[in-house]
C-alpha positions as a printed NumPy array, in Angstrom:
array([[ -5.04 , -11.025,  13.608],
       [ -7.201,  -8.097,  14.712],
       [ -9.579,  -8.743,  17.597],
       [-12.549,  -6.379,  17.303],
       [-14.21 ,  -5.311,  20.567],
       [-17.701,  -6.793,  20.79 ],
       [-19.569,  -3.499,  21.147],
       [-17.533,  -1.973,  18.332],
       [-18.387,  -4.859,  16.013],
       [-22.105,  -4.643,  16.876],
       [-22.246,  -0.871,  16.349],
       [-20.33 ,  -1.169,  13.062],
       [-22.714,  -3.828,  11.723],
       [-25.652,  -1.717,  12.875],
       [-24.274,   1.36 ,  11.076],
       [-23.782,  -0.516,   7.816],
       [-27.26 ,  -1.995,   8.183],
       [-28.79 ,   1.467,   8.512],
       [-26.852,   2.74 ,   5.5  ],
       [-27.941,  -0.258,   3.448],
       [-31.595,   0.059,   4.488],
       [-31.811,   3.773,   3.723],
       [-29.919,   3.245,   0.475],
       [-32.41 ,   0.612,  -0.659],
       [-35.299,   2.87 ,   0.364],
       [-33.893,   5.684,  -1.762],
       [-33.461,   3.302,  -4.712],
       [-37.081,   2.136,  -4.502],
       [-38.246,   5.741,  -4.212],
       [-36.331,   6.633,  -7.34 ],
       [-37.959,   3.759,  -9.218],
       [-41.404,   5.04 ,  -8.206],
       [-40.841,   8.7  ,  -9.016],
       [-38.702,   8.206, -12.139],
       [-40.647,   5.393, -13.837],
       [-41.93 ,   7.74 , -16.55 ],
       [-38.467,   8.889, -17.624],
       [-37.204,   7.296, -20.797],
       [-33.599,   6.503, -21.611],
       [-31.675,   6.54 , -24.865],
       [-30.275,   3.026, -24.705],
       [-32.325,   1.938, -27.758],
       [-32.05 ,  -1.773, -27.15 ],
       [-28.752,  -1.779, -25.289],
       [-28.545,  -3.442, -21.909],
       [-27.593,  -0.995, -19.12 ],
       [-23.808,  -0.789, -18.976],
       [-23.994,  -0.327, -15.203],
       [-26.853,  -1.978, -13.344],
       [-28.315,  -0.297, -10.278],
       [-27.391,  -3.043,  -7.831],
       [-23.817,  -3.198,  -9.112],
       [-22.951,   0.356,  -8.124],
       [-25.095,   0.484,  -4.986],
       [-22.061,   0.85 ,  -2.71 ],
       [-20.695,   3.736,  -4.771],
       [-23.99 ,   5.601,  -5.021],
       [-25.292,   5.156,  -1.491],
       [-22.153,   4.906,   0.637],
       [-19.034,   6.102,  -1.183],
       [-20.548,   9.273,  -2.679],
       [-21.563,  10.464,   0.789],
       [-17.91 ,  10.624,   1.852],
       [-15.998,  10.931,  -1.426],
       [-14.625,  14.319,  -0.364],
       [-12.307,  12.274,   1.896],
       [-10.731,  10.534,  -1.091],
       [ -8.893,  11.663,  -4.205],
       [ -8.032,  15.062,  -2.799],
       [ -5.967,  16.894,  -5.44 ],
       [ -2.681,  18.484,  -4.4  ],
       [ -0.735,  21.267,  -6.096],
       [  2.776,  20.658,  -4.786],
       [  5.428,  17.981,  -4.46 ],
       [  4.58 ,  15.217,  -1.924],
       [  6.978,  16.548,   0.708],
       [  6.468,  16.786,   4.47 ],
       [  4.011,  19.626,   3.787],
       [  1.707,  19.761,   0.766],
       [ -0.806,  22.157,  -0.775],
       [ -4.253,  20.513,  -0.797],
       [ -6.751,  21.97 ,  -3.272],
       [-10.075,  22.831,  -1.65 ],
       [-13.271,  21.447,  -3.222],
       [-16.957,  22.253,  -2.885],
       [-20.155,  20.348,  -3.716],
       [-23.654,  21.565,  -4.531],
       [-25.277,  18.123,  -4.69 ],
       [-24.421,  16.365,  -1.419],
       [-20.997,  15.143,  -2.57 ],
       [-22.227,  13.489,  -5.769],
       [-19.888,  15.791,  -7.676],
       [-17.015,  17.885,  -6.356],
       [-15.696,  21.085,  -7.907],
       [-12.169,  22.33 ,  -7.42 ],
       [-11.666,  25.888,  -6.216],
       [ -8.654,  28.162,  -6.559],
       [ -7.971,  27.958,  -2.823],
       [ -5.384,  25.638,  -1.27 ],
       [ -4.586,  24.598,   2.286],
       [ -1.031,  24.035,   3.475],
       [ -1.211,  20.649,   5.203],
       [  1.184,  18.37 ,   7.024],
       [  1.45 ,  15.275,   4.836],
       [  0.94 ,  11.877,   6.507],
       [ -0.475,  10.18 ,   3.42 ],
       [  2.262,   9.93 ,   0.775],
       [  4.696,   7.027,   0.406],
       [  7.629,   9.453,   0.445],
       [  9.52 ,   7.347,   2.967],
       [ 13.015,   8.768,   2.438],
       [ 12.032,  12.243,   1.287],
       [ 13.089,  11.825,  -2.361],
       [  9.614,  12.823,  -3.594],
       [ 10.524,  16.511,  -3.592],
       [ 13.593,  18.525,  -4.615],
       [ 16.872,  16.824,  -3.794],
       [ 20.236,  18.517,  -4.186],
       [ 21.786,  15.431,  -5.805],
       [ 18.894,  13.755,  -7.64 ],
       [ 16.925,  16.662,  -9.113],
       [ 19.7  ,  18.239, -11.263],
       [ 20.465,  14.829, -12.778],
       [ 16.796,  14.187, -13.522],
       [ 16.51 ,  17.562, -15.277],
       [ 19.634,  16.798, -17.309],
       [ 18.163,  13.412, -18.275],
       [ 14.913,  15.086, -19.312],
       [ 16.807,  17.454, -21.604],
       [ 18.8  ,  14.631, -23.174],
       [ 16.229,  11.814, -23.439],
       [ 12.831,  13.607, -23.231],
       [  9.918,  12.636, -20.973],
       [  9.117,   9.33 , -22.689],
       [ 10.848,   6.735, -24.82 ],
       [  7.633,   6.378, -26.877],
       [  8.357,   2.692, -27.333],
       [  8.46 ,  -0.661, -25.573],
       [ 11.708,  -2.084, -24.288],
       [ 12.122,  -4.594, -27.102],
       [ 11.646,  -2.01 , -29.856],
       [ 13.276,   1.379, -29.3  ],
       [ 12.569,   1.891, -25.616],
       [ 15.821,   0.688, -24.055],
       [ 18.39 ,   3.392, -23.36 ],
       [ 21.769,   3.284, -21.674],
       [ 20.032,   4.556, -18.531],
       [ 17.706,   1.513, -18.451],
       [ 20.657,  -0.855, -18.646],
       [ 22.423,   1.093, -15.873],
       [ 19.269,   1.022, -13.74 ],
       [ 18.88 ,  -2.757, -13.999],
       [ 22.521,  -3.292, -13.018],
       [ 22.145,  -0.826, -10.151],
       [ 18.958,  -2.485,  -8.823],
       [ 20.406,  -6.01 ,  -9.037],
       [ 23.494,  -4.944,  -7.127],
       [ 21.456,  -3.051,  -4.541],
       [ 19.045,  -5.884,  -3.701],
       [ 21.734,  -8.569,  -3.866],
       [ 20.621, -10.589,  -6.882],
       [ 22.512, -11.51 , -10.086],
       [ 20.125,  -9.661, -12.443],
       [ 16.999,  -7.497, -12.588],
       [ 14.402,  -6.205, -15.041],
       [ 12.436,  -2.97 , -14.559],
       [  8.885,  -1.998, -15.55 ],
       [  7.034,   1.285, -15.879],
       [  4.328,   0.469, -13.33 ],
       [  4.526,  -1.165,  -9.915],
       [  1.028,  -2.671,  -9.967],
       [  1.64 ,  -4.218, -13.38 ],
       [  4.871,  -5.782, -12.152],
       [  2.95 ,  -8.243,  -9.976],
       [ -0.15 ,  -8.635, -12.144],
       [  1.878,  -9.249, -15.327],
       [  4.793, -11.258, -13.936],
       [  2.981, -13.922, -11.901],
       [  1.077, -15.363, -14.931],
       [  4.43 , -15.703, -16.741],
       [  6.034, -17.586, -13.867],
       [  3.277, -20.142, -13.301],
       [  0.19 , -21.504, -15.03 ],
       [ -2.166, -24.447, -15.102],
       [ -0.847, -27.332, -13.056],
       [  1.003, -25.013, -10.715],
       [  0.155, -24.003,  -7.15 ],
       [  0.288, -20.493,  -5.689],
       [  0.15 , -20.235,  -1.897],
       [ -0.568, -16.633,  -1.011],
       [ -0.732, -14.734,   2.269],
       [ -4.357, -13.912,   3.032],
       [ -3.612, -10.162,   3.142],
       [ -1.472,  -9.878,   0.021],
       [ -1.916,  -6.823,  -2.195],
       [ -4.566,  -6.723,  -4.943],
       [ -1.877,  -6.754,  -7.634],
       [ -0.723, -10.154,  -6.341],
       [ -4.297, -11.433,  -6.132],
       [ -5.089, -10.371,  -9.704],
       [ -1.804, -11.761, -11.002],
       [ -2.485, -15.105,  -9.322],
       [ -6.036, -15.27 , -10.673],
       [ -4.833, -14.444, -14.178],
       [ -2.228, -17.2  , -14.134],
       [ -4.642, -20.131, -14.28 ],
       [ -2.777, -21.81 , -11.421],
       [ -4.512, -23.26 ,  -8.386],
       [ -4.555, -20.764,  -5.513],
       [ -4.481, -21.555,  -1.83 ],
       [ -4.317, -19.041,   1.015],
       [ -2.574, -19.27 ,   4.379],
       [ -3.349, -17.245,   7.486],
       [ -1.714, -13.854,   7.461],
       [  1.956, -13.98 ,   8.454],
       [  1.568, -17.4  ,  10.085],
       [  4.402, -19.766,   9.048],
       [  2.866, -22.719,  10.941],
       [ -0.309, -22.511,   8.855],
       [  1.762, -22.117,   5.675],
       [  3.51 , -25.404,   6.475],
       [  0.156, -27.082,   7.101],
       [ -1.191, -25.889,   3.741],
       [  1.978, -27.008,   1.957],
       [  1.796, -30.479,   3.509],
       [ -1.853, -30.925,   2.543],
       [ -1.414, -29.699,  -1.003],
       [  1.712, -31.758,  -1.686],
       [ -0.039, -34.852,  -0.346],
       [ -3.218, -34.282,  -2.384],
       [ -1.594, -33.041,  -5.603],
       [ -3.53 , -31.427,  -8.425],
       [ -7.351, -31.412,  -8.328],
       [ -9.052, -34.46 ,  -9.894],
       [ -5.852, -36.057, -11.288],
       [ -3.859, -35.885,  -8.007],
       [ -0.674, -35.596, -10.044],
       [  2.266, -33.77 ,  -8.45 ],
       [  2.259, -29.995,  -8.859],
       [  4.399, -28.694, -11.699],
       [  5.737, -26.002,  -9.37 ],
       [  4.778, -24.298,  -6.114],
       [  5.281, -20.583,  -5.429],
       [  4.741, -19.003,  -2.011],
       [  3.973, -15.275,  -2.267],
       [  4.506, -12.882,   0.654],
       [  5.158,  -9.167,   1.212],
       [  8.049,  -7.532,   3.058],
       [  5.798,  -4.958,   4.758],
       [  2.054,  -5.418,   4.365],
       [  0.706,  -2.132,   3.062],
       [ -2.578,  -2.11 ,   4.993],
       [ -1.246,  -3.605,   8.235],
       [  2.273,  -2.209,   8.542],
       [  3.486,  -5.646,   9.666],
       [  6.873,  -7.043,   8.725],
       [  6.903, -10.5  ,   7.147],
       [  8.187, -13.475,   9.173],
       [ 10.584, -14.16 ,   6.337],
       [ 13.223, -16.403,   8.021],
       [ 10.585, -18.952,   9.066],
       [  8.82 , -18.818,   5.699],
       [ 12.078, -19.302,   3.78 ],
       [ 12.977, -22.261,   5.994],
       [  9.608, -23.93 ,   5.336],
       [  9.832, -23.321,   1.582],
       [ 13.305, -24.881,   1.504],
       [ 11.985, -27.909,   3.357],
       [  9.177, -28.502,   0.843],
       [ 11.029, -27.277,  -2.285],
       [  8.706, -24.348,  -2.938],
       [  9.8  , -21.097,  -4.564],
       [  9.661, -17.847,  -2.564],
       [  8.208, -14.726,  -4.21 ],
       [  8.862, -11.648,  -2.052],
       [  7.058,  -8.36 ,  -2.711],
       [  9.139,  -5.554,  -1.197],
       [  7.079,  -2.622,  -2.458],
       [  6.959,  -0.989,   0.993],
       [ 10.116,  -2.405,   2.546],
       [ 12.87 ,  -1.845,  -0.027],
       [ 14.708,   1.357,   0.756],
       [ 12.728,   1.922,   3.956],
       [ 14.064,  -0.667,   6.417],
       [ 17.382,  -2.353,   7.026],
       [ 20.728,  -0.785,   7.956],
       [ 21.421,   0.289,   4.372],
       [ 17.801,   0.268,   3.195],
       [ 18.016,  -3.096,   1.474],
       [ 14.714,  -4.214,   2.883],
       [ 13.37 ,  -7.067,   4.943],
       [ 16.166,  -9.51 ,   4.022],
       [ 18.783,  -7.188,   5.478],
       [ 16.629,  -6.355,   8.515],
       [ 15.964, -10.007,   9.42 ],
       [ 19.285, -11.482,   8.276],
       [ 17.94 , -13.552,   5.37 ],
       [ 20.341, -14.408,   2.553],
       [ 18.931, -12.995,  -0.696],
       [ 20.072, -16.17 ,  -2.449],
       [ 17.306, -17.972,  -0.538],
       [ 14.62 , -15.738,  -2.092],
       [ 13.911, -16.871,  -5.637],
       [ 11.949, -13.881,  -6.945],
       [ 12.343, -10.414,  -5.424],
       [  9.828,  -7.8  ,  -6.488],
       [  9.756,  -4.153,  -5.514],
       [  8.566,  -0.725,  -6.597],
       [ 10.23 ,   2.662,  -6.999],
       [  7.181,   4.678,  -5.972],
       [  7.824,   4.649,  -2.244],
       [ 11.39 ,   5.093,  -1.053],
       [ 12.931,   6.284,  -4.317],
       [ 10.541,   9.082,  -5.271],
       [  9.9  ,   7.759,  -8.776],
       [  7.622,   5.271, -10.545],
       [  7.727,   1.684, -11.813],
       [  8.778,  -1.644, -10.39 ],
       [ 11.382,  -4.384, -10.707],
       [ 11.883,  -8.12 , -10.565],
       [ 15.275,  -9.417,  -9.398],
       [ 16.521, -12.983,  -9.429],
       [ 18.81 , -15.347, -11.271],
       [ 20.124, -14.42 , -14.724],
       [ 18.148, -17.271, -16.306],
       [ 14.928, -16.062, -14.679],
       [ 15.4  , -12.452, -15.791],
       [ 16.311, -13.489, -19.319],
       [ 13.175, -15.651, -19.476],
       [ 10.976, -12.782, -18.254],
       [ 12.435, -10.396, -20.831],
       [ 11.387, -12.799, -23.585],
       [  7.986, -13.758, -22.183],
       [  6.48 , -10.963, -20.057],
       [  3.867,  -8.77 , -21.834],
       [  4.714,  -5.81 , -19.581],
       [  8.255,  -5.896, -20.989],
       [  7.347,  -6.747, -24.581],
       [  4.426,  -4.414, -25.187],
       [  4.233,  -1.704, -22.503],
       [  6.073,   1.592, -22.904],
       [  9.315,   1.499, -20.96 ],
       [  9.877,   3.503, -17.801],
       [ 10.711,   7.126, -18.65 ],
       [ 14.402,   7.962, -18.608],
       [ 14.07 ,  10.854, -16.096],
       [ 12.253,   8.465, -13.748],
       [ 15.019,   5.898, -14.175],
       [ 17.647,   8.561, -13.47 ],
       [ 15.809,   9.526, -10.282],
       [ 15.971,   5.922,  -9.053],
       [ 19.694,   5.542,  -9.811],
       [ 20.453,   8.847,  -8.101],
       [ 18.38 ,   7.952,  -5.03 ],
       [ 20.158,   4.604,  -4.64 ],
       [ 23.52 ,   6.357,  -4.87 ],
       [ 22.486,   8.768,  -2.119],
       [ 21.272,   5.88 ,   0.069],
       [ 24.585,   4.066,  -0.37 ],
       [ 26.654,   7.238,   0.179],
       [ 28.019,   7.222,  -3.377],
       [ 27.123,  10.919,  -3.715],
       [ 29.995,  11.74 ,  -1.376],
       [ 27.818,  12.497,   1.64 ],
       [ 26.215,  10.647,   4.539],
       [ 22.709,  11.938,   3.789],
       [ 21.52 ,   8.43 ,   2.887],
       [ 22.486,   7.017,   6.281],
       [ 20.875,  10.024,   7.964],
       [ 17.625,   9.499,   6.046],
       [ 17.509,   5.821,   7.003],
       [ 18.176,   6.623,  10.653],
       [ 15.528,   9.365,  10.626],
       [ 12.779,   7.239,   9.051],
       [ 13.409,   4.553,  11.673],
       [ 13.435,   7.044,  14.56 ],
       [ 10.372,   8.903,  13.266],
       [  8.397,   5.696,  12.746],
       [  9.146,   4.225,  16.158],
       [  8.543,   7.533,  17.969],
       [  5.205,   8.139,  16.232],
       [  3.968,   4.583,  16.768],
       [  4.876,   4.632,  20.46 ],
       [  3.138,   7.972,  21.029],
       [ -0.05 ,   6.85 ,  19.269],
       [ -0.186,   3.729,  21.421],
       [  0.326,   5.786,  24.582],
       [ -2.683,   7.904,  23.599],
       [ -4.909,   4.82 ,  23.463],
       [ -5.239,   4.291,  19.706],
       [ -5.295,   0.788,  18.26 ],
       [ -2.262,   0.88 ,  15.971],
       [ -1.313,  -2.048,  13.749],
       [  2.145,  -3.023,  12.558],
       [  5.665,  -3.552,  13.849],
       [  8.49 ,  -1.331,  14.987],
       [ 10.674,   0.105,  12.177],
       [  7.717,  -0.008,   9.787],
       [  6.834,   3.462,   8.377],
       [  3.255,   2.266,   7.754],
       [  0.966,   2.488,  10.797],
       [ -2.799,   2.   ,  10.449],
       [ -5.05 ,   3.51 ,  13.132],
       [ -8.234,   1.459,  13.454],
       [-11.526,   3.336,  12.945],
       [-13.996,   0.438,  12.433],
       [-17.288,   2.362,  12.256],
       [-18.148,   3.799,   8.806],
       [-19.27 ,   7.128,  10.279],
       [-15.82 ,   7.596,  11.792],
       [-14.097,   7.419,   8.403],
       [-15.276,  10.858,   7.179],
       [-15.385,  12.317,  10.696],
       [-11.704,  11.576,  11.358],
       [-10.568,  12.602,   7.876],
       [-12.479,  15.904,   7.839],
       [-11.425,  16.85 ,  11.348],
       [ -7.754,  16.277,  10.484],
       [ -8.076,  18.313,   7.279],
       [ -9.736,  21.099,   9.239],
       [ -6.578,  21.204,  11.374],
       [ -4.34 ,  21.18 ,   8.248],
       [ -3.338,  17.541,   8.537],
       [ -3.602,  15.367,   5.418],
       [ -4.283,  11.699,   6.212],
       [ -5.467,   8.726,   4.172],
       [ -8.548,   6.819,   5.321],
       [ -9.324,   3.367,   3.969],
       [-12.536,   1.358,   4.031],
       [-14.344,  -1.385,   2.166],
       [-13.53 ,  -2.83 ,  -0.401],
       [ -9.828,  -2.029,   0.163],
       [-10.225,  -3.524,   3.654],
       [-12.762,  -5.974,   5.126],
       [-16.11 ,  -4.373,   5.941],
       [-15.474,  -4.062,   9.677],
       [-11.84 ,  -3.013,   9.516],
       [-11.849,   0.592,   8.286],
       [ -8.724,   2.489,   9.225],
       [ -6.599,   5.592,   8.757],
       [ -3.222,   4.687,   7.273],
       [ -0.358,   6.888,   8.438],
       [  2.832,   6.957,   6.365],
       [  5.889,   8.491,   8.012],
       [  8.724,  10.136,   6.079],
       [ 12.348,  10.955,   6.786],
       [ 11.477,  14.501,   5.706],
       [  9.269,  14.963,   8.785],
       [ 10.879,  16.922,  11.59 ],
       [ 10.197,  16.115,  15.231],
       [  8.106,  19.313,  15.419],
       [  6.006,  18.074,  12.48 ],
       [  5.344,  14.782,  14.227],
       [  4.41 ,  16.423,  17.518],
       [  1.953,  18.702,  15.733],
       [  0.461,  15.692,  13.93 ],
       [  0.084,  13.81 ,  17.21 ],
       [ -1.745,  16.736,  18.774],
       [ -4.205,  16.927,  15.863],
       [ -4.748,  13.15 ,  15.761],
       [ -5.298,  13.057,  19.529],
       [ -7.92 ,  15.789,  19.281],
       [ -9.621,  14.06 ,  16.324],
       [ -9.482,  10.762,  18.203],
       [-11.252,  12.262,  21.2  ],
       [-13.963,  13.804,  19.007],
       [-14.608,  10.609,  17.03 ],
       [-14.177,   8.147,  19.905],
       [-11.482,   5.962,  18.342],
       [ -9.218,   5.695,  21.375],
       [-10.132,   2.101,  22.116],
       [ -7.521,   1.597,  24.872],
       [ -6.866,   3.584,  28.05 ],
       [ -4.195,   6.217,  27.562],
       [ -0.873,   5.829,  29.34 ],
       [ -0.475,   8.173,  32.333],
       [  1.419,  11.356,  31.568],
       [  4.95 ,  11.696,  32.876],
       [  3.991,  14.377,  35.371],
       [  1.236,  12.187,  36.849],
       [  3.548,   9.188,  37.093],
       [  6.228,  11.187,  38.904],
       [  3.599,  12.718,  41.216],
       [  2.386,   9.248,  42.236],
       [  5.92 ,   8.158,  42.955],
       [  6.064,   5.452,  40.284],
       [  9.604,   4.631,  39.2  ],
       [ 10.318,   5.286,  35.517],
       [ 12.641,   3.052,  33.524]])
């Protein structure tokens, strides 16, 4: 877990306190000066009460230029960011006709398939001509094409499961599938830092939810023991089923799941394992098969494997892979399969083509080169950031690396300074993270060259000095070390 420096925590609380106090003062002032204004609700209750959107009005609007920046190009290593202006202190933003060419450290384009690809793009265009942009139907009506069947076979084979089913949206894969798998009388044990889609899916299931400390197998075992001993609330009957939900790479921490230990514990207590590989599938492992391949876990020991196509495959949608009985059950019961429009055929073709490139079935070794490059780029960038004195979360091989900002004033300061130097980064604050743990989330791509990364490091170092987010002493430079006669390994 993150240990916040004492002074940093105090200053962060103080900053939020000031923002809250001035925000409340402005609200009371508005009540005094605007009391005479009438509204046109005519008996309706306000659809949005003042206290409910306080955070948006008094905190988010002040820095909303740092979020939702429109782009006018493919999410490649470099992107065109549309410039915006505001005449009312950021309450509203207007797009201009100007763009800035920026180095992209924000997109999930891990393997570089998000832009033109010599193998994938022609096949996607051909699919668009043949099948159109949408099936205009759900899978069970007229929305299943030969490409969808091919995609499900391809995904199942790639992740090492007997069968798979695909959906048109990654977020909906978790939020719609979990309520189908478990309900009242069941127990979900979820990692404390699981994605919102998992949280919402668990809450919508009606099952009892318990949380274990982030990525801590020992605490998971403790929770399992207690819950099995106590049973269901009030009746104390045995649980109908227990599902443990974890992620391969945690999207806001960049940490890799301790999957071998978690699988071992779940086997011991007969609990099902639900693995979300949204950020790990295609990005880690020798052949890109995710955290199971990286850590040597047999996929047969993971009961439900979930993943998305929006990161490493340059497309959209998500999948669930597992036993044939499980997939057949989901196809008959899941609302996202029965009622939602199926994934577009060009998007499905993009995924199939990307997997073929990764596996070398396109007749080249570009897939292996991409996997090697994303690993090298990620480890190089993480090591350099740490040498500079930044507090960087996550593990080696992970392409996600959050840089801790903490103080709310440093969120816009860091983001704007990077944009000024033509570097596009994503900053994240409350409610996506805990109040004190604001951060900038860097996403590395195989499409980044070493020159791109060095330029990015120079800009981030400069922005870090200006905003004061280098919380650790920087490592001595090579020249200084050699001058002092220190032996280098």
